[in-house]
Amino acid sequence: MQFGCCNDFFSDRDLEVFEAFLQQIVNKLGIDLILEEVSDEGKNYFCESIKMTLAENVCETLKLGHVNADPSGQERMERGIRSRYDIATYLGISKEKISLRETEINKEAAPDDRKREGFWYEKLLPHISKRCLFICGYEHVEPFLQLLRFKGLPVKILKIIRSSPVDLG
């Protein structure tokens, strides 16, 4: 689940709870680094005023490393990874209807999501000697877990939080 410092999607209480949850995990498990499903470009997709995500803020406060693990627009193009918006356009779905047809878009996006997860794995590799926490969307948990286990990495799901769909348009 992606929280940003822009408060358009979640209440202040939601953000406080998630921040406390992250801090508790970091302290309890001795986390050294947080990686998350976001790119520098992606932070500005939802809100132009986002300077850092909530996870980045926690990392800064606790003096931890942080990695934005999602590919940039250029990296997506180089790897043939379509965005949700590109997929919606391909399917003939208008921007206004994206959130209403999330299931259809996610089905079409599955091959692109596996490519993104492979990219995340590459971003994680230089840090495998550290205790890492990876924050990603609900639909990525199982496939990314399977990829990491296939690659021989010890992985544990800490918590799955399901939120209502967010309009990606």
Tab-separated table of C-alpha atoms in Angstrom:
chain	number	residue	atom	x	y	z
A	1	MET	CA	0.000	0.000	0.000
A	2	GLN	CA	1.393	3.372	-0.974
A	3	PHE	CA	1.099	6.296	1.410
A	4	GLY	CA	2.458	9.654	0.452
A	5	CYS	CA	2.829	12.933	2.274
A	6	CYS	CA	0.034	14.277	0.089
A	7	ASN	CA	-3.153	13.629	1.980
A	8	ASP	CA	-5.650	13.220	-0.871
A	9	PHE	CA	-6.321	9.514	-0.305
A	10	PHE	CA	-5.837	8.811	3.395
A	11	SER	CA	-6.814	10.554	6.598
A	12	ASP	CA	-4.235	12.003	8.963
A	13	ARG	CA	-5.073	9.120	11.301
A	14	ASP	CA	-4.356	6.547	8.542
A	15	LEU	CA	-0.950	8.123	7.996
A	16	GLU	CA	-0.172	8.206	11.714
A	17	VAL	CA	-1.128	4.540	12.118
A	18	PHE	CA	0.976	3.468	9.147
A	19	GLU	CA	3.947	5.524	10.306
A	20	ALA	CA	3.740	3.979	13.796
A	21	PHE	CA	3.447	0.523	12.186
A	22	LEU	CA	6.597	1.153	10.105
A	23	GLN	CA	8.548	2.443	13.078
A	24	GLN	CA	7.486	-0.559	15.166
A	25	ILE	CA	8.605	-2.993	12.441
A	26	VAL	CA	11.929	-1.211	11.975
A	27	ASN	CA	12.665	-1.246	15.702
A	28	LYS	CA	11.414	-4.786	16.356
A	29	LEU	CA	13.178	-6.408	13.397
A	30	GLY	CA	16.274	-4.236	13.176
A	31	ILE	CA	15.507	-3.075	9.642
A	32	ASP	CA	18.419	-1.290	7.917
A	33	LEU	CA	16.751	-0.295	4.658
A	34	ILE	CA	13.240	0.290	3.321
A	35	LEU	CA	12.530	-0.197	-0.369
A	36	GLU	CA	9.170	0.716	-1.824
A	37	GLU	CA	7.125	0.472	-4.969
A	38	VAL	CA	7.578	4.035	-6.120
A	39	SER	CA	9.817	5.972	-8.454
A	40	ASP	CA	10.834	9.607	-8.139
A	41	GLU	CA	8.471	10.344	-11.028
A	42	GLY	CA	5.704	8.280	-9.457
A	43	LYS	CA	5.647	10.376	-6.295
A	44	ASN	CA	4.480	13.340	-8.338
A	45	TYR	CA	1.841	11.319	-10.199
A	46	PHE	CA	-0.612	11.479	-7.317
A	47	CYS	CA	0.267	14.888	-5.947
A	48	GLU	CA	2.736	17.455	-7.249
A	49	SER	CA	3.613	18.534	-3.716
A	50	ILE	CA	5.007	15.165	-2.559
A	51	LYS	CA	8.641	15.644	-1.648
A	52	MET	CA	8.960	12.283	0.078
A	53	THR	CA	6.788	9.310	0.849
A	54	LEU	CA	5.845	8.404	4.386
A	55	ALA	CA	8.415	5.582	4.273
A	56	GLU	CA	11.140	8.026	3.207
A	57	ASN	CA	10.146	10.268	6.094
A	58	VAL	CA	10.432	7.350	8.540
A	59	CYS	CA	13.839	6.444	7.086
A	60	GLU	CA	15.058	9.996	7.454
A	61	THR	CA	13.806	10.194	11.047
A	62	LEU	CA	15.344	6.853	12.023
A	63	LYS	CA	18.540	7.325	9.953
A	64	LEU	CA	17.825	4.332	7.684
A	65	GLY	CA	18.561	3.764	4.024
A	66	HIS	CA	15.731	4.111	1.515
A	67	VAL	CA	15.364	3.000	-2.106
A	68	ASN	CA	12.654	3.979	-4.575
A	69	ALA	CA	12.474	0.611	-6.328
A	70	ASP	CA	10.072	1.249	-9.210
A	71	PRO	CA	11.464	1.898	-12.693
A	72	SER	CA	11.495	5.418	-14.079
A	73	GLY	CA	9.583	6.214	-17.245
A	74	GLN	CA	12.769	5.736	-19.263
A	75	GLU	CA	13.496	2.384	-17.598
A	76	ARG	CA	9.904	1.277	-18.250
A	77	MET	CA	10.289	2.116	-21.939
A	78	GLU	CA	13.608	0.257	-22.160
A	79	ARG	CA	12.077	-2.845	-20.564
A	80	GLY	CA	8.687	-2.705	-22.278
A	81	ILE	CA	6.763	-2.145	-19.043
A	82	ARG	CA	3.448	-0.392	-19.589
A	83	SER	CA	1.911	1.881	-16.966
A	84	ARG	CA	-1.675	1.396	-15.747
A	85	TYR	CA	-2.597	4.483	-17.750
A	86	ASP	CA	-1.004	3.017	-20.915
A	87	ILE	CA	-2.933	-0.200	-20.369
A	88	ALA	CA	-6.202	1.642	-19.808
A	89	THR	CA	-5.637	3.553	-23.047
A	90	TYR	CA	-4.851	0.288	-24.857
A	91	LEU	CA	-8.131	-1.168	-23.528
A	92	GLY	CA	-10.067	1.952	-24.518
A	93	ILE	CA	-10.804	2.924	-20.912
A	94	SER	CA	-11.067	6.633	-20.217
A	95	LYS	CA	-9.145	8.239	-17.380
A	96	GLU	CA	-12.374	8.749	-15.453
A	97	LYS	CA	-13.228	5.019	-15.554
A	98	ILE	CA	-9.847	3.556	-14.551
A	99	SER	CA	-10.766	2.920	-10.906
A	100	LEU	CA	-14.074	1.325	-11.955
A	101	ARG	CA	-12.333	-1.193	-14.220
A	102	GLU	CA	-9.344	-1.990	-12.003
A	103	THR	CA	-9.825	-5.778	-12.259
A	104	GLU	CA	-9.740	-5.697	-16.060
A	105	ILE	CA	-6.684	-3.438	-16.078
A	106	ASN	CA	-4.861	-5.594	-13.500
A	107	LYS	CA	-5.484	-8.718	-15.577
A	108	GLU	CA	-3.980	-7.063	-18.656
A	109	ALA	CA	-1.128	-5.637	-16.533
A	110	ALA	CA	-0.005	-8.984	-15.068
A	111	PRO	CA	2.924	-9.518	-17.510
A	112	ASP	CA	4.047	-5.910	-16.968
A	113	ASP	CA	3.814	-6.364	-13.196
A	114	ARG	CA	6.067	-9.428	-13.345
A	115	LYS	CA	8.636	-7.324	-15.251
A	116	ARG	CA	8.384	-4.597	-12.599
A	117	GLU	CA	8.868	-7.153	-9.842
A	118	GLY	CA	11.973	-8.392	-11.646
A	119	PHE	CA	13.228	-4.809	-11.680
A	120	TRP	CA	12.565	-4.531	-7.924
A	121	TYR	CA	14.583	-7.702	-7.401
A	122	GLU	CA	17.491	-6.082	-9.240
A	123	LYS	CA	17.174	-2.989	-7.013
A	124	LEU	CA	17.131	-5.233	-3.934
A	125	LEU	CA	20.182	-7.326	-4.905
A	126	PRO	CA	22.874	-4.851	-3.811
A	127	HIS	CA	21.263	-4.775	-0.362
A	128	ILE	CA	20.628	-8.454	0.386
A	129	SER	CA	23.187	-8.485	3.175
A	130	LYS	CA	21.004	-5.980	5.047
A	131	ARG	CA	17.705	-6.448	6.835
A	132	CYS	CA	15.288	-4.954	4.321
A	133	LEU	CA	11.620	-4.093	4.325
A	134	PHE	CA	9.928	-3.880	0.930
A	135	ILE	CA	6.628	-1.985	0.694
A	136	CYS	CA	4.512	-2.844	-2.316
A	137	GLY	CA	0.918	-2.922	-3.431
A	138	TYR	CA	-1.414	-5.710	-2.412
A	139	GLU	CA	-1.526	-7.284	-5.896
A	140	HIS	CA	2.266	-7.745	-5.880
A	141	VAL	CA	2.658	-9.526	-2.545
A	142	GLU	CA	2.280	-13.147	-3.677
A	143	PRO	CA	4.075	-12.942	-7.047
A	144	PHE	CA	6.982	-10.932	-5.617
A	145	LEU	CA	7.213	-13.312	-2.669
A	146	GLN	CA	7.369	-16.263	-5.093
A	147	LEU	CA	10.087	-14.554	-7.159
A	148	LEU	CA	12.238	-13.819	-4.106
A	149	ARG	CA	11.839	-17.344	-2.757
A	150	PHE	CA	12.655	-18.786	-6.202
A	151	LYS	CA	15.844	-16.711	-6.110
A	152	GLY	CA	16.661	-18.256	-2.725
A	153	LEU	CA	16.043	-15.246	-0.516
A	154	PRO	CA	14.482	-15.702	2.921
A	155	VAL	CA	11.261	-13.696	2.869
A	156	LYS	CA	8.496	-13.043	5.337
A	157	ILE	CA	5.212	-11.206	4.806
A	158	LEU	CA	4.711	-8.907	7.771
A	159	LYS	CA	1.228	-7.607	7.078
A	160	ILE	CA	-1.155	-7.278	4.203
A	161	ILE	CA	-3.278	-4.158	4.222
A	162	ARG	CA	-5.991	-3.975	1.600
A	163	SER	CA	-7.250	-0.528	0.757
A	164	SER	CA	-9.924	0.572	-1.631
A	165	PRO	CA	-8.780	1.140	-5.220
A	166	VAL	CA	-7.139	4.433	-6.016
A	167	ASP	CA	-7.950	6.206	-9.260
A	168	LEU	CA	-4.733	6.077	-11.268
A	169	GLY	CA	-5.930	8.595	-13.819
